[in-house]
mmCIF file with all atom_site columns, C-alpha atoms in Angstrom:
data_model
loop_
_atom_site.group_PDB
_atom_site.id
_atom_site.type_symbol
_atom_site.label_atom_id
_atom_site.label_alt_id
_atom_site.label_comp_id
_atom_site.label_asym_id
_atom_site.label_entity_id
_atom_site.label_seq_id
_atom_site.pdbx_PDB_ins_code
_atom_site.Cartn_x
_atom_site.Cartn_y
_atom_site.Cartn_z
_atom_site.occupancy
_atom_site.B_iso_or_equiv
_atom_site.pdbx_formal_charge
_atom_site.auth_seq_id
_atom_site.auth_comp_id
_atom_site.auth_asym_id
_atom_site.auth_atom_id
_atom_site.pdbx_PDB_model_num
ATOM 1   C CA . MET A 1 1   ? 0.000  0.000  0.000   1.00 57.00 ? 1   MET A CA 1
ATOM 2   C CA . ASP A 1 2   ? 2.865  2.387  0.770   1.00 61.00 ? 2   ASP A CA 1
ATOM 3   C CA . PHE A 1 3   ? 4.291  1.645  -2.656  1.00 62.00 ? 3   PHE A CA 1
ATOM 4   C CA . VAL A 1 4   ? 0.994  2.560  -4.359  1.00 64.00 ? 4   VAL A CA 1
ATOM 5   C CA . MET A 1 5   ? 0.687  5.752  -2.341  1.00 61.00 ? 5   MET A CA 1
ATOM 6   C CA . LYS A 1 6   ? 4.313  6.644  -3.059  1.00 63.00 ? 6   LYS A CA 1
ATOM 7   C CA . GLN A 1 7   ? 3.729  6.094  -6.780  1.00 66.00 ? 7   GLN A CA 1
ATOM 8   C CA . ALA A 1 8   ? 0.577  8.238  -6.717  1.00 66.00 ? 8   ALA A CA 1
ATOM 9   C CA . LEU A 1 9   ? 2.341  11.103 -4.993  1.00 62.00 ? 9   LEU A CA 1
ATOM 10  C CA . GLY A 1 10  ? 5.422  10.803 -7.181  1.00 63.00 ? 10  GLY A CA 1
ATOM 11  C CA . GLY A 1 11  ? 7.732  9.959  -4.300  1.00 57.00 ? 11  GLY A CA 1
ATOM 12  C CA . ALA A 1 12  ? 6.715  12.937 -2.143  1.00 58.00 ? 12  ALA A CA 1
ATOM 13  C CA . THR A 1 13  ? 5.763  11.087 1.046   1.00 58.00 ? 13  THR A CA 1
ATOM 14  C CA . LYS A 1 14  ? 7.915  13.365 3.206   1.00 60.00 ? 14  LYS A CA 1
ATOM 15  C CA . ASP A 1 15  ? 5.930  16.355 2.003   1.00 60.00 ? 15  ASP A CA 1
ATOM 16  C CA . MET A 1 16  ? 2.670  14.542 2.781   1.00 60.00 ? 16  MET A CA 1
ATOM 17  C CA . GLY A 1 17  ? 2.997  15.427 6.460   1.00 60.00 ? 17  GLY A CA 1
ATOM 18  C CA . LYS A 1 18  ? 3.339  19.114 5.580   1.00 62.00 ? 18  LYS A CA 1
ATOM 19  C CA . MET A 1 19  ? 0.252  18.971 3.388   1.00 62.00 ? 19  MET A CA 1
ATOM 20  C CA . LEU A 1 20  ? -1.822 17.383 6.075   1.00 63.00 ? 20  LEU A CA 1
ATOM 21  C CA . GLY A 1 21  ? -0.843 20.046 8.596   1.00 61.00 ? 21  GLY A CA 1
ATOM 22  C CA . GLY A 1 22  ? 1.914  18.195 10.403  1.00 57.00 ? 22  GLY A CA 1
ATOM 23  C CA . GLU A 1 23  ? 5.034  19.932 11.593  1.00 58.00 ? 23  GLU A CA 1
ATOM 24  C CA . GLU A 1 24  ? 7.987  20.232 9.319   1.00 58.00 ? 24  GLU A CA 1
ATOM 25  C CA . GLU A 1 25  ? 11.008 18.191 10.263  1.00 61.00 ? 25  GLU A CA 1
ATOM 26  C CA . LYS A 1 26  ? 13.907 20.478 11.075  1.00 68.00 ? 26  LYS A CA 1
ATOM 27  C CA . ASP A 1 27  ? 17.412 19.425 10.260  1.00 73.00 ? 27  ASP A CA 1
ATOM 28  C CA . PRO A 1 28  ? 19.718 20.473 13.098  1.00 74.00 ? 28  PRO A CA 1
ATOM 29  C CA . ASP A 1 29  ? 22.634 20.934 10.688  1.00 84.00 ? 29  ASP A CA 1
ATOM 30  C CA . ALA A 1 30  ? 20.605 22.836 8.064   1.00 87.00 ? 30  ALA A CA 1
ATOM 31  C CA . SER A 1 31  ? 22.138 26.249 8.782   1.00 89.00 ? 31  SER A CA 1
ATOM 32  C CA . LYS A 1 32  ? 25.637 24.787 8.798   1.00 90.00 ? 32  LYS A CA 1
ATOM 33  C CA . LYS A 1 33  ? 25.010 23.017 5.485   1.00 92.00 ? 33  LYS A CA 1
ATOM 34  C CA . GLU A 1 34  ? 23.586 26.205 3.979   1.00 93.00 ? 34  GLU A CA 1
ATOM 35  C CA . GLU A 1 35  ? 26.683 28.166 5.037   1.00 93.00 ? 35  GLU A CA 1
ATOM 36  C CA . GLU A 1 36  ? 28.937 25.512 3.516   1.00 94.00 ? 36  GLU A CA 1
ATOM 37  C CA . ARG A 1 37  ? 26.911 25.581 0.303   1.00 95.00 ? 37  ARG A CA 1
ATOM 38  C CA . GLN A 1 38  ? 27.143 29.393 0.122   1.00 96.00 ? 38  GLN A CA 1
ATOM 39  C CA . GLU A 1 39  ? 30.900 29.243 0.739   1.00 96.00 ? 39  GLU A CA 1
ATOM 40  C CA . ALA A 1 40  ? 31.300 26.629 -2.001  1.00 97.00 ? 40  ALA A CA 1
ATOM 41  C CA . LEU A 1 41  ? 29.343 28.846 -4.408  1.00 97.00 ? 41  LEU A CA 1
ATOM 42  C CA . ARG A 1 42  ? 31.537 31.852 -3.556  1.00 97.00 ? 42  ARG A CA 1
ATOM 43  C CA . GLN A 1 43  ? 34.659 29.772 -4.039  1.00 97.00 ? 43  GLN A CA 1
ATOM 44  C CA . GLN A 1 44  ? 33.448 28.504 -7.435  1.00 97.00 ? 44  GLN A CA 1
ATOM 45  C CA . GLU A 1 45  ? 32.623 32.059 -8.510  1.00 97.00 ? 45  GLU A CA 1
ATOM 46  C CA . ASP A 1 46  ? 36.090 33.271 -7.466  1.00 97.00 ? 46  ASP A CA 1
ATOM 47  C CA . GLU A 1 47  ? 37.726 30.417 -9.387  1.00 97.00 ? 47  GLU A CA 1
ATOM 48  C CA . ARG A 1 48  ? 35.635 31.231 -12.458 1.00 97.00 ? 48  ARG A CA 1
ATOM 49  C CA . LYS A 1 49  ? 36.612 34.911 -12.293 1.00 97.00 ? 49  LYS A CA 1
ATOM 50  C CA . ALA A 1 50  ? 40.295 34.023 -11.869 1.00 97.00 ? 50  ALA A CA 1
ATOM 51  C CA . LYS A 1 51  ? 40.108 31.690 -14.864 1.00 97.00 ? 51  LYS A CA 1
ATOM 52  C CA . HIS A 1 52  ? 38.549 34.396 -17.021 1.00 97.00 ? 52  HIS A CA 1
ATOM 53  C CA . THR A 1 53  ? 41.148 36.982 -16.000 1.00 97.00 ? 53  THR A CA 1
ATOM 54  C CA . ARG A 1 54  ? 43.936 34.525 -16.887 1.00 97.00 ? 54  ARG A CA 1
ATOM 55  C CA . MET A 1 55  ? 42.339 33.822 -20.262 1.00 97.00 ? 55  MET A CA 1
ATOM 56  C CA . GLU A 1 56  ? 41.921 37.548 -20.962 1.00 97.00 ? 56  GLU A CA 1
ATOM 57  C CA . ALA A 1 57  ? 45.565 38.176 -20.027 1.00 97.00 ? 57  ALA A CA 1
ATOM 58  C CA . GLU A 1 58  ? 46.658 35.479 -22.480 1.00 97.00 ? 58  GLU A CA 1
ATOM 59  C CA . ARG A 1 59  ? 44.469 36.996 -25.193 1.00 97.00 ? 59  ARG A CA 1
ATOM 60  C CA . GLU A 1 60  ? 45.944 40.426 -24.513 1.00 94.00 ? 60  GLU A CA 1
ATOM 61  C CA . LYS A 1 61  ? 49.474 38.996 -24.905 1.00 96.00 ? 61  LYS A CA 1
ATOM 62  C CA . VAL A 1 62  ? 48.518 37.582 -28.303 1.00 96.00 ? 62  VAL A CA 1
ATOM 63  C CA . ARG A 1 63  ? 46.917 40.890 -29.308 1.00 93.00 ? 63  ARG A CA 1
ATOM 64  C CA . GLN A 1 64  ? 50.038 42.787 -28.235 1.00 93.00 ? 64  GLN A CA 1
ATOM 65  C CA . THR A 1 65  ? 52.340 40.518 -30.260 1.00 94.00 ? 65  THR A CA 1
ATOM 66  C CA . ILE A 1 66  ? 50.144 41.124 -33.315 1.00 94.00 ? 66  ILE A CA 1
ATOM 67  C CA . ARG A 1 67  ? 50.210 44.897 -32.674 1.00 90.00 ? 67  ARG A CA 1
ATOM 68  C CA . ASP A 1 68  ? 54.007 44.819 -32.347 1.00 92.00 ? 68  ASP A CA 1
ATOM 69  C CA . LYS A 1 69  ? 54.424 42.672 -35.451 1.00 93.00 ? 69  LYS A CA 1
ATOM 70  C CA . TYR A 1 70  ? 52.302 44.876 -37.706 1.00 92.00 ? 70  TYR A CA 1
ATOM 71  C CA . GLY A 1 71  ? 52.946 48.240 -36.036 1.00 89.00 ? 71  GLY A CA 1
ATOM 72  C CA . LEU A 1 72  ? 49.341 48.745 -34.934 1.00 87.00 ? 72  LEU A CA 1
ATOM 73  C CA . LYS A 1 73  ? 48.176 50.830 -31.997 1.00 84.00 ? 73  LYS A CA 1
ATOM 74  C CA . LYS A 1 74  ? 45.486 50.172 -29.436 1.00 84.00 ? 74  LYS A CA 1
ATOM 75  C CA . LYS A 1 75  ? 42.129 51.786 -30.033 1.00 83.00 ? 75  LYS A CA 1
ATOM 76  C CA . GLU A 1 76  ? 42.509 53.877 -26.863 1.00 84.00 ? 76  GLU A CA 1
ATOM 77  C CA . GLU A 1 77  ? 45.942 55.098 -27.960 1.00 84.00 ? 77  GLU A CA 1
ATOM 78  C CA . LYS A 1 78  ? 44.629 56.141 -31.376 1.00 82.00 ? 78  LYS A CA 1
ATOM 79  C CA . GLU A 1 79  ? 41.711 58.004 -29.833 1.00 86.00 ? 79  GLU A CA 1
ATOM 80  C CA . ALA A 1 80  ? 44.010 59.748 -27.334 1.00 85.00 ? 80  ALA A CA 1
ATOM 81  C CA . GLU A 1 81  ? 46.394 60.852 -30.113 1.00 84.00 ? 81  GLU A CA 1
ATOM 82  C CA . GLU A 1 82  ? 43.539 62.135 -32.273 1.00 84.00 ? 82  GLU A CA 1
ATOM 83  C CA . LYS A 1 83  ? 42.066 64.032 -29.334 1.00 82.00 ? 83  LYS A CA 1
ATOM 84  C CA . ALA A 1 84  ? 45.453 65.568 -28.478 1.00 81.00 ? 84  ALA A CA 1
ATOM 85  C CA . ALA A 1 85  ? 45.960 66.606 -32.114 1.00 78.00 ? 85  ALA A CA 1
ATOM 86  C CA . MET A 1 86  ? 42.518 68.218 -32.224 1.00 76.00 ? 86  MET A CA 1
ATOM 87  C CA . GLU A 1 87  ? 43.150 70.089 -28.960 1.00 74.00 ? 87  GLU A CA 1
ATOM 88  C CA . GLN A 1 88  ? 46.558 71.252 -30.142 1.00 71.00 ? 88  GLN A CA 1
ATOM 89  C CA . ALA A 1 89  ? 45.127 72.541 -33.429 1.00 61.00 ? 89  ALA A CA 1
ATOM 90  C CA . CYS A 1 90  ? 42.241 74.301 -31.688 1.00 60.00 ? 90  CYS A CA 1
ATOM 91  C CA . GLU A 1 91  ? 44.188 76.096 -28.956 1.00 59.00 ? 91  GLU A CA 1
ATOM 92  C CA . GLY A 1 92  ? 44.019 79.604 -30.448 1.00 58.00 ? 92  GLY A CA 1
ATOM 93  C CA . SER A 1 93  ? 41.000 79.123 -32.659 1.00 59.00 ? 93  SER A CA 1
ATOM 94  C CA . LEU A 1 94  ? 37.383 79.797 -31.832 1.00 60.00 ? 94  LEU A CA 1
ATOM 95  C CA . THR A 1 95  ? 36.094 77.708 -34.713 1.00 63.00 ? 95  THR A CA 1
ATOM 96  C CA . ARG A 1 96  ? 36.587 74.121 -35.655 1.00 59.00 ? 96  ARG A CA 1
ATOM 97  C CA . PRO A 1 97  ? 39.865 73.264 -37.397 1.00 55.00 ? 97  PRO A CA 1
ATOM 98  C CA . LYS A 1 98  ? 39.891 73.385 -41.175 1.00 60.00 ? 98  LYS A CA 1
ATOM 99  C CA . LYS A 1 99  ? 40.301 70.146 -43.028 1.00 62.00 ? 99  LYS A CA 1
ATOM 100 C CA . ALA A 1 100 ? 43.470 69.710 -45.004 1.00 61.00 ? 100 ALA A CA 1
ATOM 101 C CA . ILE A 1 101 ? 43.068 70.819 -48.628 1.00 62.00 ? 101 ILE A CA 1
ATOM 102 C CA . PRO A 1 102 ? 44.528 68.297 -51.055 1.00 59.00 ? 102 PRO A CA 1
ATOM 103 C CA . ARG A 1 103 ? 47.424 69.491 -53.199 1.00 61.00 ? 103 ARG A CA 1
ATOM 104 C CA . GLY A 1 104 ? 46.309 71.045 -56.464 1.00 59.00 ? 104 GLY A CA 1
ATOM 105 C CA . CYS A 1 105 ? 42.970 72.279 -55.094 1.00 62.00 ? 105 CYS A CA 1
ATOM 106 C CA . GLY A 1 106 ? 41.886 75.717 -53.961 1.00 56.00 ? 106 GLY A CA 1
ATOM 107 C CA . ASP A 1 107 ? 44.608 78.294 -53.266 1.00 53.00 ? 107 ASP A CA 1
ATOM 108 C CA . ASP A 1 108 ? 47.279 76.560 -55.338 1.00 48.00 ? 108 ASP A CA 1
ATOM 109 C CA . ASP A 1 109 ? 45.683 77.656 -58.643 1.00 48.00 ? 109 ASP A CA 1
ATOM 110 C CA . GLU A 1 110 ? 47.460 81.048 -58.651 1.00 49.00 ? 110 GLU A CA 1
ATOM 111 C CA . GLU A 1 111 ? 50.845 79.424 -58.210 1.00 49.00 ? 111 GLU A CA 1
ATOM 112 C CA . GLU A 1 112 ? 50.168 77.051 -61.079 1.00 52.00 ? 112 GLU A CA 1
ATOM 113 C CA . GLU A 1 113 ? 49.139 79.942 -63.340 1.00 55.00 ? 113 GLU A CA 1
ATOM 114 C CA . GLU A 1 114 ? 52.357 81.774 -62.494 1.00 65.00 ? 114 GLU A CA 1
ATOM 115 C CA . SER A 1 115 ? 54.395 78.729 -63.217 1.00 72.00 ? 115 SER A CA 1
ATOM 116 C CA . ILE A 1 116 ? 52.669 78.307 -66.604 1.00 77.00 ? 116 ILE A CA 1
ATOM 117 C CA . LEU A 1 117 ? 53.257 81.965 -67.426 1.00 74.00 ? 117 LEU A CA 1
ATOM 118 C CA . ASP A 1 118 ? 56.924 81.643 -66.442 1.00 78.00 ? 118 ASP A CA 1
ATOM 119 C CA . THR A 1 119 ? 57.243 78.585 -68.664 1.00 80.00 ? 119 THR A CA 1
ATOM 120 C CA . VAL A 1 120 ? 55.783 80.435 -71.655 1.00 78.00 ? 120 VAL A CA 1
ATOM 121 C CA . LEU A 1 121 ? 58.022 83.447 -71.022 1.00 75.00 ? 121 LEU A CA 1
ATOM 122 C CA . LYS A 1 122 ? 61.100 81.257 -71.153 1.00 78.00 ? 122 LYS A CA 1
ATOM 123 C CA . PHE A 1 123 ? 60.404 80.432 -74.793 1.00 79.00 ? 123 PHE A CA 1
ATOM 124 C CA . LEU A 1 124 ? 59.876 84.046 -75.866 1.00 79.00 ? 124 LEU A CA 1
ATOM 125 C CA . PRO A 1 125 ? 62.734 86.155 -77.196 1.00 78.00 ? 125 PRO A CA 1
ATOM 126 C CA . GLY A 1 126 ? 64.495 88.503 -74.759 1.00 76.00 ? 126 GLY A CA 1
ATOM 127 C CA . PRO A 1 127 ? 62.732 91.826 -75.602 1.00 78.00 ? 127 PRO A CA 1
ATOM 128 C CA . LEU A 1 128 ? 59.282 90.212 -75.368 1.00 76.00 ? 128 LEU A CA 1
ATOM 129 C CA . GLN A 1 129 ? 60.180 88.689 -72.003 1.00 76.00 ? 129 GLN A CA 1
ATOM 130 C CA . ASP A 1 130 ? 61.087 92.124 -70.700 1.00 77.00 ? 130 ASP A CA 1
ATOM 131 C CA . MET A 1 131 ? 57.731 93.546 -71.882 1.00 76.00 ? 131 MET A CA 1
ATOM 132 C CA . PHE A 1 132 ? 55.712 90.861 -70.130 1.00 73.00 ? 132 PHE A CA 1
ATOM 133 C CA . LYS A 1 133 ? 57.695 90.995 -66.901 1.00 70.00 ? 133 LYS A CA 1
ATOM 134 C CA . LYS A 1 134 ? 57.010 94.724 -66.494 1.00 63.00 ? 134 LYS A CA 1
#
């Protein structure tokens, strides 16, 4: 009969007393076991964190060897250099810094025209060169 009842309850005969209003059995070592369990969980968490820090340190070594091999810089270093360059360029200016104008664009047109004119003048005879230079 106990077997049939145990099967019907799914093996929860200990909980049957609680359901019927009986007192719960107290384990005298329950608090001690709980403390040990909590300590074991803390220890496992510390071991996991230590393992991950070791793995990250190894990864960083590999990254650094690649950076050294190919002459790359860390993202933070690049950002710091760019920020320093922007601050240095903006020290006396109230506006944003101008972008670099590629060679052959903008203000360089006058110099190119002068150089073309000088080239043409070289091929002219002496008296004509004097007329154009004045």
